[in-house]
PDB file of C-alpha atoms in Angstrom:
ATOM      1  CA  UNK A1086      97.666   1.839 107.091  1.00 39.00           C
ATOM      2  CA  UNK A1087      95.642   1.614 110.167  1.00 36.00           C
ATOM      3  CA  UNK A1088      97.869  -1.021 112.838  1.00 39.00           C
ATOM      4  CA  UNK A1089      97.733  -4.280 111.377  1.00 38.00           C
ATOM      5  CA  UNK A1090      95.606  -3.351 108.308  1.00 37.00           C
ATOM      6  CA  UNK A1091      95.413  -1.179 104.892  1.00 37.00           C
ATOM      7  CA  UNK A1092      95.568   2.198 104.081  1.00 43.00           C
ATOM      8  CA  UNK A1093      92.812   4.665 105.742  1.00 43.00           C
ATOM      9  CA  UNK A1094      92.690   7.566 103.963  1.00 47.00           C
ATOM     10  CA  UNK A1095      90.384  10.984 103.324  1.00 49.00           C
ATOM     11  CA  UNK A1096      90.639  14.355 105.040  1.00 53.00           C
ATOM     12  CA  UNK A1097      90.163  16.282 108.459  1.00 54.00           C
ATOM     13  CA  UNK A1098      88.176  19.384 108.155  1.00 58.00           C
ATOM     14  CA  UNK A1099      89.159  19.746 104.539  1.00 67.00           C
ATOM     15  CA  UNK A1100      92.940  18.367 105.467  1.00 80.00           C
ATOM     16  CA  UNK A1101      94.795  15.303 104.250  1.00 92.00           C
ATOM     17  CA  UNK A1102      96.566  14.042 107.641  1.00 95.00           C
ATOM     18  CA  UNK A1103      98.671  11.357 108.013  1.00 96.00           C
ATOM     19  CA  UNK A1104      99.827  10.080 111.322  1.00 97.00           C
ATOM     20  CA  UNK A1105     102.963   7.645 110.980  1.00 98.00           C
ATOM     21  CA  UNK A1106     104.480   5.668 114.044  1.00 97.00           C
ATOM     22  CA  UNK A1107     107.648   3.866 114.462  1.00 96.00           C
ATOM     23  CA  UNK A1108     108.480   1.414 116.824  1.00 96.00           C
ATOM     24  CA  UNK A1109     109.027  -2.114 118.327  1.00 95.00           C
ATOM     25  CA  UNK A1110     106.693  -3.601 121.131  1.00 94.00           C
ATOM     26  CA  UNK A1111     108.646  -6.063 121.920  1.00 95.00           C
ATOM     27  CA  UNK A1112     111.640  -4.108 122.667  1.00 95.00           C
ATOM     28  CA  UNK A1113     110.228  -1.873 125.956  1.00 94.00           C
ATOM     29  CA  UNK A1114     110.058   1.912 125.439  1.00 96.00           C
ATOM     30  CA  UNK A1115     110.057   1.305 121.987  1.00 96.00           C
ATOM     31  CA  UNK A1116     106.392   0.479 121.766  1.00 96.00           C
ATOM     32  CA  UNK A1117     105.464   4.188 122.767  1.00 97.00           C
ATOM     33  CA  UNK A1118     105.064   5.164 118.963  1.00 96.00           C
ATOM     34  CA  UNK A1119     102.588   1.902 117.992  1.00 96.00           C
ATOM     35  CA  UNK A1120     101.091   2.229 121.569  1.00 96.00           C
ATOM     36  CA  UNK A1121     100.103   5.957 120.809  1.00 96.00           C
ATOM     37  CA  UNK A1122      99.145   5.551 116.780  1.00 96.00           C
ATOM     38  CA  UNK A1123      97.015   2.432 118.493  1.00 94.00           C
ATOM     39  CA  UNK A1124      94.885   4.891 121.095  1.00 93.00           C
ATOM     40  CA  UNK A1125      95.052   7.396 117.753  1.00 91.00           C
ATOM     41  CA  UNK A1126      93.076   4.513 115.380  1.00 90.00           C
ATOM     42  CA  UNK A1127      89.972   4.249 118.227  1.00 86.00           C
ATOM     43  CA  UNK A1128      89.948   8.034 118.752  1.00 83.00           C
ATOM     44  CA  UNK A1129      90.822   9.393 115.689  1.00 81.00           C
ATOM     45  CA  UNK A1130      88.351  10.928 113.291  1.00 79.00           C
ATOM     46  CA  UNK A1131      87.482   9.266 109.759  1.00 81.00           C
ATOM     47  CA  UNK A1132      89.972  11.429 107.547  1.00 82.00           C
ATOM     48  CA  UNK A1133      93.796  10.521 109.279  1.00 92.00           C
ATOM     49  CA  UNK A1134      95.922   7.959 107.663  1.00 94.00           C
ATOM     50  CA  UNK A1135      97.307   6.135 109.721  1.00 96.00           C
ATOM     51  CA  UNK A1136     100.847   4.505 109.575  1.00 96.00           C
ATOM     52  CA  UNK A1137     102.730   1.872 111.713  1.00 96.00           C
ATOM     53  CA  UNK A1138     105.704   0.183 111.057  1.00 96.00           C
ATOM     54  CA  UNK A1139     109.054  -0.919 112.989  1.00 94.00           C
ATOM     55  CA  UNK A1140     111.006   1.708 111.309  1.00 94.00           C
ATOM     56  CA  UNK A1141     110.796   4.760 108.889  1.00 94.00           C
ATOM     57  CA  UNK A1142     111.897   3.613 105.468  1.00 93.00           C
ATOM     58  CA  UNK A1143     112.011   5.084 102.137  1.00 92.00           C
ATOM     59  CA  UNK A1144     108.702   3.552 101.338  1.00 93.00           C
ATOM     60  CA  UNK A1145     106.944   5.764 103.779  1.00 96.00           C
ATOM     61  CA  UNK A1146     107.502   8.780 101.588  1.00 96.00           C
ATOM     62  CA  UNK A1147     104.611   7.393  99.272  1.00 97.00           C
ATOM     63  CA  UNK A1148     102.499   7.729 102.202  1.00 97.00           C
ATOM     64  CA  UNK A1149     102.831  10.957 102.216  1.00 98.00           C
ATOM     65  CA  UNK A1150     101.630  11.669  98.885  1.00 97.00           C
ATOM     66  CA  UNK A1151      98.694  13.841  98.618  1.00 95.00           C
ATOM     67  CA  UNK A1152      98.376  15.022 102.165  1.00 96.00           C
ATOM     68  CA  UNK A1153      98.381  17.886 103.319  1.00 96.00           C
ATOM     69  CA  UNK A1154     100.225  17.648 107.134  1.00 96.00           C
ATOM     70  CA  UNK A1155     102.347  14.655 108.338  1.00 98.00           C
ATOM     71  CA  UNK A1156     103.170  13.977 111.633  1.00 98.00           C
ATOM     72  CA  UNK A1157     105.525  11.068 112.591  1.00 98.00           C
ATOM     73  CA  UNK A1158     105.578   9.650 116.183  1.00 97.00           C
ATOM     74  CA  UNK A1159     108.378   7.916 117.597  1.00 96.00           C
ATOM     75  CA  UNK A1160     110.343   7.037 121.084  1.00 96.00           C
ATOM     76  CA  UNK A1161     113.733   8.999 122.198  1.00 95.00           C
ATOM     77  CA  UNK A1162     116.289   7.740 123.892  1.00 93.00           C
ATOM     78  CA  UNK A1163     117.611  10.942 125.102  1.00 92.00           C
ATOM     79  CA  UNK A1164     116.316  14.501 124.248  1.00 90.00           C
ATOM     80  CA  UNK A1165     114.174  16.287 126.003  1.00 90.00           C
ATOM     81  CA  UNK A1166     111.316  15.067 128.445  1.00 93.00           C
ATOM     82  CA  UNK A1167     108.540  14.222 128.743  1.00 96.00           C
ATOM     83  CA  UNK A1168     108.678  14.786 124.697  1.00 95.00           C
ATOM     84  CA  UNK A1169     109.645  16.958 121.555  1.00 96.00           C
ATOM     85  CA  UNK A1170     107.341  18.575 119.478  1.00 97.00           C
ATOM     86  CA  UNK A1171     108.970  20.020 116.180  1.00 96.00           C
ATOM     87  CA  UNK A1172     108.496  21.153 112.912  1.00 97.00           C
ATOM     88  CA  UNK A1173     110.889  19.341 110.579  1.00 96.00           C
ATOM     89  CA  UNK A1174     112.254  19.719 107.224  1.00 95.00           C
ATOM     90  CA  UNK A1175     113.928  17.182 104.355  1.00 96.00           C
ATOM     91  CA  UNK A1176     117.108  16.474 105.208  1.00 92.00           C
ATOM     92  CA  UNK A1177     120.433  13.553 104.544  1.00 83.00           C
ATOM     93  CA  UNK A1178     120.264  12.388 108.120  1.00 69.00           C
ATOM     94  CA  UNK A1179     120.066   9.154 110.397  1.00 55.00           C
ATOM     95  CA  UNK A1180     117.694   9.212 113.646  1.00 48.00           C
ATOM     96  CA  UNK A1181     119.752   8.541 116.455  1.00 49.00           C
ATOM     97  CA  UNK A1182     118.066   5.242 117.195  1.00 47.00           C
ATOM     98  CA  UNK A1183     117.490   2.439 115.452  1.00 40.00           C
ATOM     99  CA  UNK A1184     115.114   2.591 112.613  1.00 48.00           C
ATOM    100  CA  UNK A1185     116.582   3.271 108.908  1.00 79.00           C
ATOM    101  CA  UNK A1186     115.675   6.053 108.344  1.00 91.00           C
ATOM    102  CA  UNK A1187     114.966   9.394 110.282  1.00 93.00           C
ATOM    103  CA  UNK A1188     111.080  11.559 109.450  1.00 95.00           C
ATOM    104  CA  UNK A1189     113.497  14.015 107.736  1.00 94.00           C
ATOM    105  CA  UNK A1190     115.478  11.683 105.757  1.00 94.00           C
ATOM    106  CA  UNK A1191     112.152  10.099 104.827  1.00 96.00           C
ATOM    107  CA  UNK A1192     110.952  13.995 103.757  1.00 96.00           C
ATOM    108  CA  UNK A1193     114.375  14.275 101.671  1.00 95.00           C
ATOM    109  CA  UNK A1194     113.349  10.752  99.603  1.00 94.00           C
ATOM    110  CA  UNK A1195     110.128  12.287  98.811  1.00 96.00           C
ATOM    111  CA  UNK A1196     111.618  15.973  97.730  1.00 96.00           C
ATOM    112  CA  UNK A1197     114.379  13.434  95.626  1.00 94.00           C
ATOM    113  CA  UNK A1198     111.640  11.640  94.138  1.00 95.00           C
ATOM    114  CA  UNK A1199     107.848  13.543  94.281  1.00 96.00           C
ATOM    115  CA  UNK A1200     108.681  17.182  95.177  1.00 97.00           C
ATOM    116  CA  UNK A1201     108.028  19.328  97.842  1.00 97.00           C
ATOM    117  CA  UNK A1202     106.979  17.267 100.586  1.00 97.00           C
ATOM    118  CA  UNK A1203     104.035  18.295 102.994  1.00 97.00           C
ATOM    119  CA  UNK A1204     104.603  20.269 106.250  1.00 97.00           C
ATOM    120  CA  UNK A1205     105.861  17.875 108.848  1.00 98.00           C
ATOM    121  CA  UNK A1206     106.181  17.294 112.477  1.00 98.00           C
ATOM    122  CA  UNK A1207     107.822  14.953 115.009  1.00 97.00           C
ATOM    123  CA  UNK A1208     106.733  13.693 118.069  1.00 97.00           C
ATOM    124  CA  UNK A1209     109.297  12.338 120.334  1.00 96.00           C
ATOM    125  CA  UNK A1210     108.190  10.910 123.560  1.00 97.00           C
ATOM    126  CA  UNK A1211     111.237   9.875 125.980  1.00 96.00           C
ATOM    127  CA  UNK A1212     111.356   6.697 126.648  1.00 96.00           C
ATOM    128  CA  UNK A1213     113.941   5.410 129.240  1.00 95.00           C
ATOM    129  CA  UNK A1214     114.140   1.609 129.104  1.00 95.00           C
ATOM    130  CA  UNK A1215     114.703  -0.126 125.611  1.00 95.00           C
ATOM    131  CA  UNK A1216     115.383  -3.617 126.070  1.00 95.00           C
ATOM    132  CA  UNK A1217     114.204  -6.840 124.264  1.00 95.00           C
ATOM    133  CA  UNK A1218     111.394  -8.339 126.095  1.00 94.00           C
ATOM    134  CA  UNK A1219     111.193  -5.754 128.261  1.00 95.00           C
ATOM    135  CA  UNK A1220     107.535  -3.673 129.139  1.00 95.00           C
ATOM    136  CA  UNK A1221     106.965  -0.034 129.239  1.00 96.00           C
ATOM    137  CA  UNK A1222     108.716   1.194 132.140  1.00 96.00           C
ATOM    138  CA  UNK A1223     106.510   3.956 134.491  1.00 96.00           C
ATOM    139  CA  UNK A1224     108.780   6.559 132.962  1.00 96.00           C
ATOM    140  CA  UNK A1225     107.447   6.167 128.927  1.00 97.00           C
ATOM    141  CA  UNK A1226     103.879   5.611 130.763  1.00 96.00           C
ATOM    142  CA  UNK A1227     103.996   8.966 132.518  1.00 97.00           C
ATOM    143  CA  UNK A1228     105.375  10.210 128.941  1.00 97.00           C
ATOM    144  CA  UNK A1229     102.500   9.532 127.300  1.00 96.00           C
ATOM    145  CA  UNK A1230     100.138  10.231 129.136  1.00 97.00           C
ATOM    146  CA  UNK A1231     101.535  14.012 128.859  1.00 97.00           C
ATOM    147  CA  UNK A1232     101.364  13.501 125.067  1.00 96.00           C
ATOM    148  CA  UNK A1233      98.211  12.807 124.636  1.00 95.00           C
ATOM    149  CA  UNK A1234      96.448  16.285 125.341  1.00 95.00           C
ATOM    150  CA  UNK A1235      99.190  17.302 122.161  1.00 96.00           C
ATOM    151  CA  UNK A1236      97.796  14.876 119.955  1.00 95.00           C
ATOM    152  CA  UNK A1237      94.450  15.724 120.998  1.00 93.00           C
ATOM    153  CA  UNK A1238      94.780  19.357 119.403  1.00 94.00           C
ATOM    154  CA  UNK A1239      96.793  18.276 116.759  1.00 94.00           C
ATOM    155  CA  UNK A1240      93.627  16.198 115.756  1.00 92.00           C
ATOM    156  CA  UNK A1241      91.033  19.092 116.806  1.00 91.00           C
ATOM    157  CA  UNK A1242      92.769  21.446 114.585  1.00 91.00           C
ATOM    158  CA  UNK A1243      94.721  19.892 111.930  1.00 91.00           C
ATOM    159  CA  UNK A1244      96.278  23.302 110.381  1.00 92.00           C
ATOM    160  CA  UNK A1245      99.956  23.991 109.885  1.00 95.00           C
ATOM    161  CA  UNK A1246      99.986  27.055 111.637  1.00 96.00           C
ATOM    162  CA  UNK A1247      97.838  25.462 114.541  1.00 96.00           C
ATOM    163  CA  UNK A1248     100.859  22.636 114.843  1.00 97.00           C
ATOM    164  CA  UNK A1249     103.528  25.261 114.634  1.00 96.00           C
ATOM    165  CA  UNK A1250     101.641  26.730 118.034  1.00 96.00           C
ATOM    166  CA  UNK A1251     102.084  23.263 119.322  1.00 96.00           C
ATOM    167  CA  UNK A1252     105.852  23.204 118.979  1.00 95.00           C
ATOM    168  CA  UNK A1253     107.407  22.156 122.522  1.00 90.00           C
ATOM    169  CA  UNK A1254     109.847  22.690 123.761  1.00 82.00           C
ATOM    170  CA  UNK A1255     109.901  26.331 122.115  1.00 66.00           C
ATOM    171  CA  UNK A1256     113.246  27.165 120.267  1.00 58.00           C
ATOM    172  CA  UNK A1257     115.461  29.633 122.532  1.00 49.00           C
ATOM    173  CA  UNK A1258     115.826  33.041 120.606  1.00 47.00           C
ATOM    174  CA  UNK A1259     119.423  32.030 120.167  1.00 45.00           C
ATOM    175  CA  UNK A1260     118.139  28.834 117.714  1.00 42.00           C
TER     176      UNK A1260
END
């Protein structure tokens, strides 16, 4: 669903993308996920399906039915700055934050239910300041601002193998 509306749906370049964001405005930091799927819905290309909601549930695996590439964008308390940009796979897990569900417990209800889920990515963008009423401190701000150019080529070239080029910060050789 595009912010505040229904479902948009079709493909990029032959691709079914959907873009899902988690994340409170009201609550500071927070707002980095429906700040960035809200630049995303004026830039983005006819073809992305976009997503918003407060936090990941188990509804959001129907959303990912019939596409191709999912990418889920959310703010980190703590992890690496100025963001995280991983593959991820289904797994029994809770984000450690607040929303119900974490992307890869949200890829596990859709292998439980639908089958193999599509290839999926996370976008973390550190925020540093999460309290109610609060606004987006200069740290989430500066954040963004470095995400952007990644979600720029994730749009440009929406291909697994592109994303996977993408990945920041790059897994040691030990991982």
């Amino acid at each position: 669903r595009r912010p505040g509306g229904s479902p948009a749906t079709g493909h990029l370049n032959g691709m079914g993308v959907v873009i899902l964001a988690a994340g409170n405005p009201s609550r500071g930091d927070d707002a980095l996920g429906p700040l960035l799927l809200a630049e995303l819905a004026a830039l983005a290309p006819d073809g992305v399906t976009l997503v918003e909601d407060f936090q990941f549930q188990i509804e959001h695996a129907l959303d990912l039915v019939g596409q191709d590439i999912a990418l889920f964008i959310d703010a980190a308390a703590s992890g690496e700055a100025p963001f995280c940009f991983a593959e991820i796979q289904p797994a029994r897990s809770r984000a450690p934050s607040s929303h119900a569900l974490s992307p890869d417990a949200v890829l596990q209800v859709y292998a439980e239910t639908l089958g193999v889920p599509p290839p999926a990515f996370v976008l973390a963008v550190r925020g540093a300041s999460f309290a109610l009423g609060a606004p987006l401190s200069s740290v989430a701000q500066a954040h963004l601002e470095a995400a952007r150019p990644l979600l720029a080529a994730c749009l440009a070239h929406p291909d697994v193998d592109a994303w996977r080029r993408l990945v920041h910060p790059r897994p040691s050789a030990a991982d």
